[in-house]
Amino acid sequence: MSKYGKTKLDHALSYFCMAFEKILEFCAVAFVPALIIEQLCIYGTTHADQVISLLVLLMLILSAFGIKEIRKMKVKKHGR
């Protein structure tokens, strides 16, 4: 038995579902970060003091994580 089904209709529906899955995946990757940024900007217009402190904290956490990953990559590259 084929993984796409036995009939031509099964094949067509399987390909349609796989294409729809790829479209949803692309939309999730492309638009979810944009929606998060949009909501943050909307919230930031009324609660600027909270948003700025949250962004500074997030920047510090991401910077520490980035430094850790860069050091890990350097150790792998030099074999130490």
Tab-separated table of N, CA and C in Angstrom:
chain	number	residue	atom	x	y	z
A	1	MET	N	0.843	-1.181	0.000
A	1	MET	CA	0.000	0.000	0.000
A	1	MET	C	0.889	1.245	0.000
A	2	SER	N	0.599	2.165	-0.875
A	2	SER	CA	1.356	3.402	-1.000
A	2	SER	C	1.079	4.318	0.182
A	3	LYS	N	2.051	5.157	0.500
A	3	LYS	CA	1.829	6.067	1.623
A	3	LYS	C	0.840	7.174	1.264
A	4	TYR	N	0.544	7.332	-0.028
A	4	TYR	CA	-0.411	8.355	-0.461
A	4	TYR	C	-1.803	7.792	-0.729
A	5	GLY	N	-1.984	6.513	-0.609
A	5	GLY	CA	-3.279	5.894	-0.844
A	5	GLY	C	-3.291	5.090	-2.133
A	6	LYS	N	-4.436	4.483	-2.421
A	6	LYS	CA	-4.535	3.594	-3.589
A	6	LYS	C	-5.041	4.311	-4.830
A	7	THR	N	-5.973	5.226	-4.664
A	7	THR	CA	-6.616	5.830	-5.832
A	7	THR	C	-5.992	7.183	-6.159
A	8	LYS	N	-6.353	7.701	-7.341
A	8	LYS	CA	-5.858	9.012	-7.754
A	8	LYS	C	-6.398	10.109	-6.835
A	9	LEU	N	-7.625	9.931	-6.365
A	9	LEU	CA	-8.198	10.911	-5.458
A	9	LEU	C	-7.421	10.945	-4.144
A	10	ASP	N	-7.039	9.768	-3.658
A	10	ASP	CA	-6.234	9.711	-2.436
A	10	ASP	C	-4.894	10.424	-2.623
A	11	HIS	N	-4.288	10.220	-3.792
A	11	HIS	CA	-3.019	10.888	-4.086
A	11	HIS	C	-3.215	12.404	-4.126
A	12	ALA	N	-4.264	12.849	-4.807
A	12	ALA	CA	-4.521	14.287	-4.928
A	12	ALA	C	-4.787	14.905	-3.561
A	13	LEU	N	-5.583	14.245	-2.737
A	13	LEU	CA	-5.868	14.772	-1.408
A	13	LEU	C	-4.624	14.769	-0.530
A	14	SER	N	-3.794	13.756	-0.683
A	14	SER	CA	-2.551	13.709	0.089
A	14	SER	C	-1.636	14.867	-0.287
A	15	TYR	N	-1.498	15.110	-1.592
A	15	TYR	CA	-0.659	16.228	-2.028
A	15	TYR	C	-1.244	17.561	-1.598
A	16	PHE	N	-2.567	17.679	-1.652
A	16	PHE	CA	-3.229	18.913	-1.214
A	16	PHE	C	-2.971	19.149	0.276
A	17	CYS	N	-3.083	18.108	1.077
A	17	CYS	CA	-2.853	18.249	2.521
A	17	CYS	C	-1.400	18.594	2.818
A	18	MET	N	-0.456	17.988	2.087
A	18	MET	CA	0.948	18.311	2.304
A	18	MET	C	1.247	19.752	1.918
A	19	ALA	N	0.640	20.225	0.817
A	19	ALA	CA	0.837	21.617	0.404
A	19	ALA	C	0.240	22.573	1.434
A	20	PHE	N	-0.942	22.240	1.939
A	20	PHE	CA	-1.584	23.079	2.947
A	20	PHE	C	-0.750	23.113	4.221
A	21	GLU	N	-0.148	21.987	4.573
A	21	GLU	CA	0.722	21.933	5.739
A	21	GLU	C	1.920	22.863	5.565
A	22	LYS	N	2.514	22.872	4.370
A	22	LYS	CA	3.655	23.751	4.107
A	22	LYS	C	3.232	25.220	4.164
A	23	ILE	N	2.046	25.530	3.660
A	23	ILE	CA	1.539	26.909	3.700
A	23	ILE	C	1.334	27.348	5.146
A	24	LEU	N	0.738	26.491	5.972
A	24	LEU	CA	0.533	26.830	7.378
A	24	LEU	C	1.864	27.002	8.102
A	25	GLU	N	2.823	26.140	7.778
A	25	GLU	CA	4.135	26.241	8.405
A	25	GLU	C	4.803	27.568	8.038
A	26	PHE	N	4.723	27.950	6.758
A	26	PHE	CA	5.298	29.215	6.323
A	26	PHE	C	4.625	30.398	7.012
A	27	CYS	N	3.302	30.357	7.098
A	27	CYS	CA	2.567	31.449	7.751
A	27	CYS	C	2.947	31.554	9.224
A	28	ALA	N	3.116	30.431	9.880
A	28	ALA	CA	3.492	30.448	11.294
A	28	ALA	C	4.876	31.058	11.480
A	29	VAL	N	5.806	30.687	10.608
A	29	VAL	CA	7.165	31.206	10.722
A	29	VAL	C	7.212	32.686	10.351
A	30	ALA	N	6.448	33.085	9.340
A	30	ALA	CA	6.530	34.459	8.854
A	30	ALA	C	5.707	35.441	9.675
A	31	PHE	N	4.523	35.041	10.111
A	31	PHE	CA	3.600	36.019	10.662
A	31	PHE	C	3.477	36.019	12.184
A	32	VAL	N	3.801	34.933	12.847
A	32	VAL	CA	3.687	34.914	14.314
A	32	VAL	C	4.657	35.908	14.965
A	33	PRO	N	5.932	35.957	14.540
A	33	PRO	CA	6.796	36.993	15.128
A	33	PRO	C	6.298	38.410	14.841
A	34	ALA	N	5.764	38.627	13.646
A	34	ALA	CA	5.229	39.951	13.316
A	34	ALA	C	4.032	40.292	14.194
A	35	LEU	N	3.185	39.331	14.476
A	35	LEU	CA	2.041	39.582	15.349
A	35	LEU	C	2.483	39.870	16.777
A	36	ILE	N	3.499	39.173	17.244
A	36	ILE	CA	4.009	39.421	18.588
A	36	ILE	C	4.574	40.833	18.688
A	37	ILE	N	5.340	41.242	17.683
A	37	ILE	CA	5.905	42.592	17.680
A	37	ILE	C	4.800	43.634	17.614
A	38	GLU	N	3.786	43.380	16.795
A	38	GLU	CA	2.668	44.320	16.692
A	38	GLU	C	1.954	44.472	18.033
A	39	GLN	N	1.682	43.369	18.698
A	39	GLN	CA	0.992	43.440	19.988
A	39	GLN	C	1.855	44.124	21.039
A	40	LEU	N	3.155	43.901	20.982
A	40	LEU	CA	4.067	44.561	21.908
A	40	LEU	C	4.074	46.069	21.676
A	41	CYS	N	4.056	46.477	20.418
A	41	CYS	CA	4.017	47.915	20.107
A	41	CYS	C	2.709	48.543	20.572
A	42	ILE	N	1.598	47.847	20.372
A	42	ILE	CA	0.299	48.373	20.817
A	42	ILE	C	0.283	48.498	22.336
A	43	TYR	N	0.766	47.484	23.024
A	43	TYR	CA	0.801	47.525	24.484
A	43	TYR	C	1.794	48.579	24.968
A	44	GLY	N	2.890	48.760	24.226
A	44	GLY	CA	3.923	49.709	24.614
A	44	GLY	C	3.490	51.159	24.535
A	45	THR	N	2.480	51.451	23.747
A	45	THR	CA	2.033	52.844	23.656
A	45	THR	C	1.358	53.292	24.945
A	46	THR	N	0.768	52.373	25.685
A	46	THR	CA	0.085	52.754	26.921
A	46	THR	C	0.862	52.376	28.171
A	47	HIS	N	1.772	51.412	28.072
A	47	HIS	CA	2.528	50.948	29.238
A	47	HIS	C	4.019	50.953	28.924
A	48	ALA	N	4.544	52.107	28.548
A	48	ALA	CA	5.931	52.199	28.082
A	48	ALA	C	6.932	51.789	29.157
A	49	ASP	N	6.694	52.159	30.413
A	49	ASP	CA	7.661	51.835	31.463
A	49	ASP	C	7.807	50.332	31.661
A	50	GLN	N	6.711	49.602	31.560
A	50	GLN	CA	6.772	48.148	31.721
A	50	GLN	C	7.433	47.490	30.515
A	51	VAL	N	7.110	47.975	29.326
A	51	VAL	CA	7.633	47.356	28.111
A	51	VAL	C	9.132	47.583	27.992
A	52	ILE	N	9.592	48.778	28.297
A	52	ILE	CA	11.026	49.054	28.178
A	52	ILE	C	11.821	48.193	29.153
A	53	SER	N	11.355	48.062	30.385
A	53	SER	CA	12.079	47.219	31.338
A	53	SER	C	12.037	45.753	30.911
A	54	LEU	N	10.924	45.320	30.355
A	54	LEU	CA	10.831	43.945	29.856
A	54	LEU	C	11.784	43.721	28.691
A	55	LEU	N	11.883	44.673	27.784
A	55	LEU	CA	12.787	44.533	26.650
A	55	LEU	C	14.249	44.538	27.079
A	56	VAL	N	14.597	45.349	28.068
A	56	VAL	CA	15.970	45.359	28.576
A	56	VAL	C	16.301	44.007	29.198
A	57	LEU	N	15.397	43.464	29.978
A	57	LEU	CA	15.609	42.155	30.587
A	57	LEU	C	15.749	41.074	29.518
A	58	LEU	N	14.896	41.124	28.518
A	58	LEU	CA	14.965	40.152	27.423
A	58	LEU	C	16.276	40.281	26.665
A	59	MET	N	16.736	41.513	26.439
A	59	MET	CA	17.993	41.731	25.750
A	59	MET	C	19.159	41.158	26.557
A	60	LEU	N	19.150	41.337	27.868
A	60	LEU	CA	20.214	40.791	28.702
A	60	LEU	C	20.237	39.265	28.661
A	61	ILE	N	19.066	38.651	28.725
A	61	ILE	CA	18.985	37.190	28.682
A	61	ILE	C	19.466	36.664	27.341
A	62	LEU	N	19.014	37.283	26.250
A	62	LEU	CA	19.437	36.831	24.925
A	62	LEU	C	20.924	37.071	24.690
A	63	SER	N	21.454	38.166	25.211
A	63	SER	CA	22.888	38.426	25.068
A	63	SER	C	23.705	37.369	25.807
A	64	ALA	N	23.297	37.025	27.004
A	64	ALA	CA	24.013	35.993	27.764
A	64	ALA	C	23.942	34.650	27.047
A	65	PHE	N	22.775	34.318	26.518
A	65	PHE	CA	22.638	33.060	25.782
A	65	PHE	C	23.493	33.072	24.521
A	66	GLY	N	23.517	34.204	23.815
A	66	GLY	CA	24.335	34.319	22.613
A	66	GLY	C	25.816	34.176	22.903
A	67	ILE	N	26.284	34.810	23.978
A	67	ILE	CA	27.695	34.686	24.355
A	67	ILE	C	28.043	33.240	24.682
A	68	LYS	N	27.146	32.577	25.398
A	68	LYS	CA	27.371	31.164	25.745
A	68	LYS	C	27.476	30.299	24.490
A	69	GLU	N	26.590	30.528	23.523
A	69	GLU	CA	26.613	29.736	22.294
A	69	GLU	C	27.842	30.035	21.444
A	70	ILE	N	28.257	31.293	21.395
A	70	ILE	CA	29.451	31.638	20.623
A	70	ILE	C	30.678	30.985	21.236
A	71	ARG	N	30.773	31.004	22.563
A	71	ARG	CA	31.910	30.340	23.217
A	71	ARG	C	31.902	28.845	22.954
A	72	LYS	N	30.700	28.259	22.947
A	72	LYS	CA	30.602	26.826	22.676
A	72	LYS	C	31.050	26.514	21.247
A	73	MET	N	30.683	27.389	20.293
A	73	MET	CA	31.104	27.180	18.904
A	73	MET	C	32.615	27.314	18.753
A	74	LYS	N	33.224	28.277	19.467
A	74	LYS	CA	34.676	28.455	19.396
A	74	LYS	C	35.400	27.247	19.952
A	75	VAL	N	34.890	26.692	21.046
A	75	VAL	CA	35.522	25.505	21.642
A	75	VAL	C	35.437	24.330	20.675
A	76	LYS	N	34.302	24.164	20.016
A	76	LYS	CA	34.165	23.085	19.038
A	76	LYS	C	35.111	23.277	17.871
A	77	LYS	N	35.244	24.526	17.417
A	77	LYS	CA	36.066	24.818	16.251
A	77	LYS	C	37.538	24.557	16.542
A	78	HIS	N	38.007	24.937	17.719
A	78	HIS	CA	39.417	24.783	18.069
A	78	HIS	C	39.720	23.440	18.734
A	79	GLY	N	38.703	22.699	19.074
A	79	GLY	CA	38.896	21.380	19.638
A	79	GLY	C	39.455	21.349	21.046
A	80	ARG	N	39.156	22.345	21.830
A	80	ARG	CA	39.664	22.396	23.202
A	80	ARG	C	38.729	21.727	24.152
